[in-house]
Amino acid sequence: MRYADPSLCPDCRSALPAGVSVCPTCDLLVRHPVAVDLFGALQRADGLLTRLRSASDAFHDRPAAVAAPGGLGGPLAPPSAPIPPKRATTTGLPSYPGPVPPPPAPPLRPASTLPPPPGGVSFASVPKILLGLGAFCLLVAAVIFLAVSWSTLGVGGRTAVLAGLTVSAGAAAVLLHRVGLRIAGESLVVVALGLLALDVVGAGAAGWFGDGPDGAIVCAAGLVVALAGAGLGLLRVGGQPRLVAPQVIAGIGLFTGYAGAASATDHWLIAGHVVTALALGAVLLGRRAGAPALLWSAAGAAGLTWVCTTGAAFVESLVTPDLRQLWVDGTGWSLLVSAAVLLAPGAIARHRDLLLAGASGAAMLTTVVLTLPSVDTDARTVGLVALGTTAAWVLALGVLPRTARIIAIAPAGTGSLVLVGLALQATADVLDRWSRIADVFDRSFGVRLTTPAPVTEPALLVPSLLTVLACVALLDRDRTRRTLPVWGRITGLVTGVGLAITLASYDVPLAVPLAVLTLVALGAAALALATNGAEATIWALLAVTAGTAVAIGALPGDGLLLAHLSPIAIALVAVAVLGRQQATRVVAGLAAPAALGLATSAAVLVIGDDAAWVSIPVLLVVGVLALAVPRIDVEGAAITVAVVALLVSLSTTADVGGYAALWLTVAGFLASGTALLHESRRGCAFAGGALLLLASWVRLADLDVTDPEPYTLPLAAALLAFGLWRLQRSAAVGTLEALLPGLLLATVPSLIWVLGDPVSLRALVLGGACLALTVAGAAMRWSAPLIVGAGVGATVVLRELGPYAGEFPKWVWIGLAGALLTVVGITWERRLLDVRKAAGFLGRLR
């Protein structure tokens, strides 16, 4: 055997020991099922090689007798029957199973299904492109020919040209399709149908059909093309599949016929229904004949025609919604016919759910037709009719069996949308009434909502909202039954909001609807505390939303804002502290400082009517809240509210500097208190100190203080106190690290002033302080006060000596220099010893 040798590895061709499963040389799995298949393929290769050798020997002995007609490479023609594979013999591998037969070779693929070559188009695309361009060119040539040469041809010539071109194109399309050239047939049948349309239009333009509107010619052309397209699309020739292009063109022709008929006649609604019926007939024909292209093309034409006809009838009825327009002029009957057409898709498809969906649409459209006359009446009648019909369909949605309940969905949903629109109109009316009294904090507690009168009927708002809510709940009755308590709570919320809007639509004090909204907010906050999970968070959001509405609605009067927002603020604080979910607490924590700040501002205005003093009480209230609830959400919201209140006060106060200093002082004490009360907020001590220092600076600047000591000494004292505390807490901390910043801040700014004015009280005090620091540092063996005291003190002394240095004779300075050099030279070695002793002394300092 040349290839299939069970004693050799098929990869590295090394010898295989008996019974092994892995080649010891190349680690190939020789007992794997793929190895068995490979062994069978190698046996087959050996057999083919043997047959090829025999054929070669015979050819050389008798070349004329055994020569085969051209195959693969001439004489290498494939055998007429496949060679059956031999069973694998496994001399060296006794446990090998026999190989499975090789899979049959894949059949040859036609050129139309071959994959496209790299970087090019597929083989099937070439004739499609060429034939498509050819068909387009033929149609363009026909149009140009008719436009240029039509007037020069007689009646006989025109008839011959029209008939000859159309029949020739159609016959060529059928013949080409019959012999299997489908792409050519599809292209030429498009040309034929296009020529047919041109024939009809040309004949009409020549007056062959008599005088008539242009739309009639378009209608005739479209319908004739549709009929011819349907006929050619359903035709089978030579056992070939049906042509697709004429089936698609049939639907286009139907819609074109409708467009022409609508412009040619005053009875455009009847024309639309007739074309819709023809299109549905084509749909049924395509379904029964098994022509899906005709089915969907005609269905598209029917749908477009139905939409156009129904929309036009509805607009006409809505413009003049009286009984004569509906039932005498016929738009009402047209809408009823359109409603009946919605049953056709389910009937044609024989699909129960589709039929029920069509029945739902038909019920909705019928309800609209029957209730349209109410649009021509007053708002109360419109609301009553919309509420009554929607409630009836919602009731049907609840009582109908499961199989028929889908019928009520469309009319109930459409009625609910109408009721929502009326509710939005009522809300807009209330906002308009409120905007006429919306002078911030200028109205009394008893301000009333008076004008303008509402457009809709306010008394129907609550029943309308409950009807919409019932419609939403009944869309999934089983789930609603499982979550009935939740829907009960939602009903209470919707009722409260609807009642507030209803009351605001009448001439009542503004406090009345605000009180209802306040109860809604308090109820939502209570539910946020009583429920769990995402529902609690949703109720917290609803409480914040209702509270925001109350705050905005109460802006006309400070008393209104205080009375209605205070309980909401307290409720939000309770939710922020006691909420069961973190998200619930965060939502309330973000809103509670704002509510408290607004309520506090209102209280200040009610008591003193001075907006300049609003920010200090607001800062105290929200600061205490942040002290009690040390969370980032509460603290961030509290800081924001306090800063906004400060900006409002600064814009109205006369003493900006003094007020800002007072606000910064209170803020600094609150930040320091946070650091003292809460271990996790120790970093607030630095913020508190910075605020207090800034407060002192602002106050000093307001008092026109220009000396540096009032600005620097308080901060220096704080730094020195902190440094001394660190020295007591840790023995590893040195005085340079702990005390040097405070000492430099206390002395260097004053030194700068002394350098400019050396003969002053400041220079005397600074010199005494430096002397005290030097003595204290030497006595306590602290390097920081010793270095600062000596350095700053020496600088002060030198500055004091400067004015008198020029009064000494020059020889005095020369003598002093010589004496100094002499003393230094004589005592050099002694001074080295003194330096070593001084260095040791300083090194022992702390």
mmCIF file of N, CA and C in Angstrom, residues 219 222-224 226-227 230 250-251 253-255 257-258 261 270-286 294-295 297-299 301-302 305 341 348:
data_model
loop_
_atom_site.group_PDB
_atom_site.id
_atom_site.type_symbol
_atom_site.label_atom_id
_atom_site.label_comp_id
_atom_site.label_asym_id
_atom_site.label_seq_id
_atom_site.Cartn_x
_atom_site.Cartn_y
_atom_site.Cartn_z
ATOM 1 N N CYS A 219 -57.026 56.762 -14.860
ATOM 2 C CA CYS A 219 -57.744 55.647 -14.224
ATOM 3 C C CYS A 219 -57.831 54.453 -15.164
ATOM 4 N N GLY A 222 -54.406 52.803 -15.553
ATOM 5 C CA GLY A 222 -54.035 52.019 -14.377
ATOM 6 C C GLY A 222 -54.793 50.716 -14.268
ATOM 7 N N LEU A 223 -56.105 50.747 -14.497
ATOM 8 C CA LEU A 223 -56.901 49.530 -14.373
ATOM 9 C C LEU A 223 -56.578 48.531 -15.476
ATOM 10 N N VAL A 224 -56.371 49.029 -16.715
ATOM 11 C CA VAL A 224 -56.007 48.115 -17.801
ATOM 12 C C VAL A 224 -54.670 47.443 -17.517
ATOM 13 N N ALA A 226 -53.353 46.984 -14.604
ATOM 14 C CA ALA A 226 -53.548 46.063 -13.483
ATOM 15 C C ALA A 226 -54.149 44.743 -13.958
ATOM 16 N N LEU A 227 -55.166 44.822 -14.840
ATOM 17 C CA LEU A 227 -55.790 43.606 -15.358
ATOM 18 C C LEU A 227 -54.790 42.782 -16.168
ATOM 19 N N ALA A 230 -52.143 41.231 -13.816
ATOM 20 C CA ALA A 230 -52.643 40.069 -13.095
ATOM 21 C C ALA A 230 -52.742 38.860 -14.008
ATOM 22 N N ALA A 250 -49.432 44.925 -11.083
ATOM 23 C CA ALA A 250 -50.896 44.906 -10.956
ATOM 24 C C ALA A 250 -51.349 45.754 -9.772
ATOM 25 N N GLY A 251 -50.667 45.637 -8.625
ATOM 26 C CA GLY A 251 -51.030 46.464 -7.471
ATOM 27 C C GLY A 251 -50.779 47.938 -7.722
ATOM 28 N N GLY A 253 -50.872 49.408 -10.579
ATOM 29 C CA GLY A 253 -51.910 49.858 -11.486
ATOM 30 C C GLY A 253 -53.226 50.124 -10.780
ATOM 31 N N LEU A 254 -53.563 49.296 -9.806
ATOM 32 C CA LEU A 254 -54.807 49.506 -9.071
ATOM 33 C C LEU A 254 -54.787 50.841 -8.327
ATOM 34 N N PHE A 255 -53.699 51.135 -7.639
ATOM 35 C CA PHE A 255 -53.647 52.404 -6.902
ATOM 36 C C PHE A 255 -53.600 53.587 -7.851
ATOM 37 N N GLY A 257 -55.093 53.659 -10.724
ATOM 38 C CA GLY A 257 -56.479 53.809 -11.138
ATOM 39 C C GLY A 257 -57.306 54.560 -10.123
ATOM 40 N N TYR A 258 -57.066 54.302 -8.826
ATOM 41 C CA TYR A 258 -57.799 55.047 -7.795
ATOM 42 C C TYR A 258 -57.438 56.537 -7.827
ATOM 43 N N ALA A 261 -59.227 58.088 -10.733
ATOM 44 C CA ALA A 261 -60.675 58.178 -10.518
ATOM 45 C C ALA A 261 -61.020 59.257 -9.504
ATOM 46 N N ILE A 270 -66.880 56.828 -3.493
ATOM 47 C CA ILE A 270 -67.336 55.593 -4.142
ATOM 48 C C ILE A 270 -66.207 54.983 -4.959
ATOM 49 N N ALA A 271 -65.454 55.824 -5.674
ATOM 50 C CA ALA A 271 -64.328 55.314 -6.458
ATOM 51 C C ALA A 271 -63.316 54.609 -5.560
ATOM 52 N N GLY A 272 -63.041 55.191 -4.404
ATOM 53 C CA GLY A 272 -62.105 54.545 -3.489
ATOM 54 C C GLY A 272 -62.591 53.195 -3.014
ATOM 55 N N HIS A 273 -63.880 53.087 -2.677
ATOM 56 C CA HIS A 273 -64.409 51.803 -2.215
ATOM 57 C C HIS A 273 -64.396 50.775 -3.344
ATOM 58 N N VAL A 274 -64.690 51.218 -4.599
ATOM 59 C CA VAL A 274 -64.683 50.277 -5.726
ATOM 60 C C VAL A 274 -63.273 49.738 -5.951
ATOM 61 N N VAL A 275 -62.294 50.623 -5.956
ATOM 62 C CA VAL A 275 -60.910 50.173 -6.169
ATOM 63 C C VAL A 275 -60.458 49.283 -5.003
ATOM 64 N N THR A 276 -60.878 49.620 -3.797
ATOM 65 C CA THR A 276 -60.538 48.766 -2.655
ATOM 66 C C THR A 276 -61.125 47.378 -2.827
ATOM 67 N N ALA A 277 -62.375 47.316 -3.307
ATOM 68 C CA ALA A 277 -62.987 46.005 -3.548
ATOM 69 C C ALA A 277 -62.245 45.240 -4.632
ATOM 70 N N LEU A 278 -61.851 45.935 -5.715
ATOM 71 C CA LEU A 278 -61.083 45.264 -6.767
ATOM 72 C C LEU A 278 -59.747 44.742 -6.226
ATOM 73 N N ALA A 279 -59.082 45.554 -5.400
ATOM 74 C CA ALA A 279 -57.805 45.124 -4.838
ATOM 75 C C ALA A 279 -57.986 43.922 -3.911
ATOM 76 N N LEU A 280 -59.068 43.915 -3.124
ATOM 77 C CA LEU A 280 -59.318 42.754 -2.264
ATOM 78 C C LEU A 280 -59.622 41.516 -3.093
ATOM 79 N N GLY A 281 -60.343 41.709 -4.215
ATOM 80 C CA GLY A 281 -60.554 40.580 -5.106
ATOM 81 C C GLY A 281 -59.252 40.048 -5.660
ATOM 82 N N ALA A 282 -58.320 40.952 -6.008
ATOM 83 C CA ALA A 282 -57.009 40.505 -6.473
ATOM 84 C C ALA A 282 -56.249 39.780 -5.371
ATOM 85 N N VAL A 283 -56.403 40.236 -4.127
ATOM 86 C CA VAL A 283 -55.776 39.534 -3.000
ATOM 87 C C VAL A 283 -56.305 38.115 -2.889
ATOM 88 N N LEU A 284 -57.630 37.981 -2.958
ATOM 89 C CA LEU A 284 -58.228 36.653 -2.897
ATOM 90 C C LEU A 284 -57.778 35.788 -4.067
ATOM 91 N N LEU A 285 -57.707 36.364 -5.266
ATOM 92 C CA LEU A 285 -57.243 35.620 -6.438
ATOM 93 C C LEU A 285 -55.801 35.164 -6.259
ATOM 94 N N GLY A 286 -54.948 36.055 -5.766
ATOM 95 C CA GLY A 286 -53.562 35.669 -5.541
ATOM 96 C C GLY A 286 -53.419 34.599 -4.488
ATOM 97 N N LEU A 294 -48.626 38.786 -6.201
ATOM 98 C CA LEU A 294 -49.890 39.444 -6.505
ATOM 99 C C LEU A 294 -50.669 39.723 -5.229
ATOM 100 N N LEU A 295 -50.619 38.766 -4.305
ATOM 101 C CA LEU A 295 -51.357 38.921 -3.044
ATOM 102 C C LEU A 295 -50.867 40.156 -2.298
ATOM 103 N N SER A 297 -48.921 42.675 -3.369
ATOM 104 C CA SER A 297 -49.037 43.904 -4.143
ATOM 105 C C SER A 297 -50.462 44.445 -4.097
ATOM 106 N N ALA A 298 -51.427 43.565 -4.296
ATOM 107 C CA ALA A 298 -52.824 44.002 -4.230
ATOM 108 C C ALA A 298 -53.206 44.415 -2.811
ATOM 109 N N ALA A 299 -52.656 43.722 -1.801
ATOM 110 C CA ALA A 299 -52.945 44.110 -0.416
ATOM 111 C C ALA A 299 -52.403 45.504 -0.120
ATOM 112 N N ALA A 301 -52.000 47.907 -2.348
ATOM 113 C CA ALA A 301 -52.876 48.845 -3.045
ATOM 114 C C ALA A 301 -54.190 49.032 -2.292
ATOM 115 N N ALA A 302 -54.746 47.934 -1.766
ATOM 116 C CA ALA A 302 -55.985 48.040 -1.004
ATOM 117 C C ALA A 302 -55.786 48.867 0.256
ATOM 118 N N THR A 305 -55.341 52.608 -0.648
ATOM 119 C CA THR A 305 -56.617 53.179 -1.087
ATOM 120 C C THR A 305 -57.567 53.341 0.089
ATOM 121 N N VAL A 341 -64.765 47.021 5.643
ATOM 122 C CA VAL A 341 -63.604 46.526 4.895
ATOM 123 C C VAL A 341 -62.543 45.967 5.845
ATOM 124 N N ILE A 348 -60.347 36.776 4.442
ATOM 125 C CA ILE A 348 -59.588 36.202 3.336
ATOM 126 C C ILE A 348 -58.527 35.236 3.848
#
